[in-house]
mmCIF file of C-alpha atoms in Angstrom:
data_model
loop_
_atom_site.group_PDB
_atom_site.id
_atom_site.type_symbol
_atom_site.label_atom_id
_atom_site.label_comp_id
_atom_site.label_asym_id
_atom_site.label_seq_id
_atom_site.Cartn_x
_atom_site.Cartn_y
_atom_site.Cartn_z
ATOM 1 C CA LYS A 1 8.070 -25.371 14.788
ATOM 2 C CA THR A 2 10.164 -24.483 17.912
ATOM 3 C CA PHE A 3 10.321 -21.004 19.403
ATOM 4 C CA GLU A 4 14.013 -20.797 18.048
ATOM 5 C CA GLU A 5 12.941 -21.627 14.502
ATOM 6 C CA ILE A 6 10.229 -18.918 14.692
ATOM 7 C CA TYR A 7 12.492 -16.369 16.079
ATOM 8 C CA GLN A 8 15.016 -17.066 13.218
ATOM 9 C CA LEU A 9 12.294 -16.839 10.580
ATOM 10 C CA ILE A 10 11.203 -13.512 12.005
ATOM 11 C CA GLU A 11 14.825 -12.270 12.297
ATOM 12 C CA ASN A 12 15.533 -13.249 8.705
ATOM 13 C CA TYR A 13 12.417 -11.379 7.412
ATOM 14 C CA ILE A 14 13.475 -8.194 9.285
ATOM 15 C CA LYS A 15 16.888 -8.376 7.738
ATOM 16 C CA TYR A 16 15.445 -8.904 4.266
ATOM 17 C CA TYR A 17 12.840 -6.093 4.757
ATOM 18 C CA ASN A 18 15.550 -3.597 5.943
ATOM 19 C CA ASN A 19 18.377 -4.546 3.571
ATOM 20 C CA GLU A 20 16.923 -6.150 0.374
ATOM 21 C CA ARG A 21 13.285 -5.152 -0.132
ATOM 22 C CA ALA A 22 13.185 -1.864 -2.202
ATOM 23 C CA GLN A 23 10.161 0.434 -1.571
ATOM 24 C CA TRP A 24 8.603 2.321 -4.378
ATOM 25 C CA SER A 25 7.605 5.191 -2.047
ATOM 26 C CA ARG A 26 11.269 5.617 -1.073
ATOM 27 C CA ASN A 27 12.668 6.027 -4.670
ATOM 28 C CA LYS A 28 13.236 2.178 -4.737
ATOM 29 C CA MET A 29 15.642 2.315 -1.822
ATOM 30 C CA THR A 30 15.658 -0.163 0.945
ATOM 31 C CA PRO A 31 14.916 1.194 4.474
ATOM 32 C CA VAL A 32 18.709 1.076 5.255
ATOM 33 C CA GLU A 33 19.719 2.881 2.111
ATOM 34 C CA TYR A 34 16.944 5.481 2.689
ATOM 35 C CA ARG A 35 18.157 6.029 6.300
ATOM 36 C CA ASP A 36 21.871 6.390 4.994
ATOM 37 C CA HIS A 37 20.517 8.864 2.375
ATOM 38 C CA LEU A 38 18.754 11.050 5.054
ATOM 39 C CA PHE A 39 21.854 11.019 7.153
ATOM 40 C CA ALA A 40 24.066 12.126 4.191
ATOM 41 C CA LEU A 41 21.617 15.008 3.543
ATOM 42 C CA ALA A 42 21.626 16.071 7.215
ATOM 43 C CA VAL A 43 25.501 16.227 7.306
ATOM 44 C CA ALA A 44 25.766 18.018 3.983
#
């Protein structure tokens, strides 16, 4: 594979991990959802 293909695969996985993959230790929230949840708590 070319460097560009590998870069795209890694970028796609990072997007998946941060936006789609729910994590049990975070109440089944994705990392982005958990971050937003923490920001909402800090503002409240």
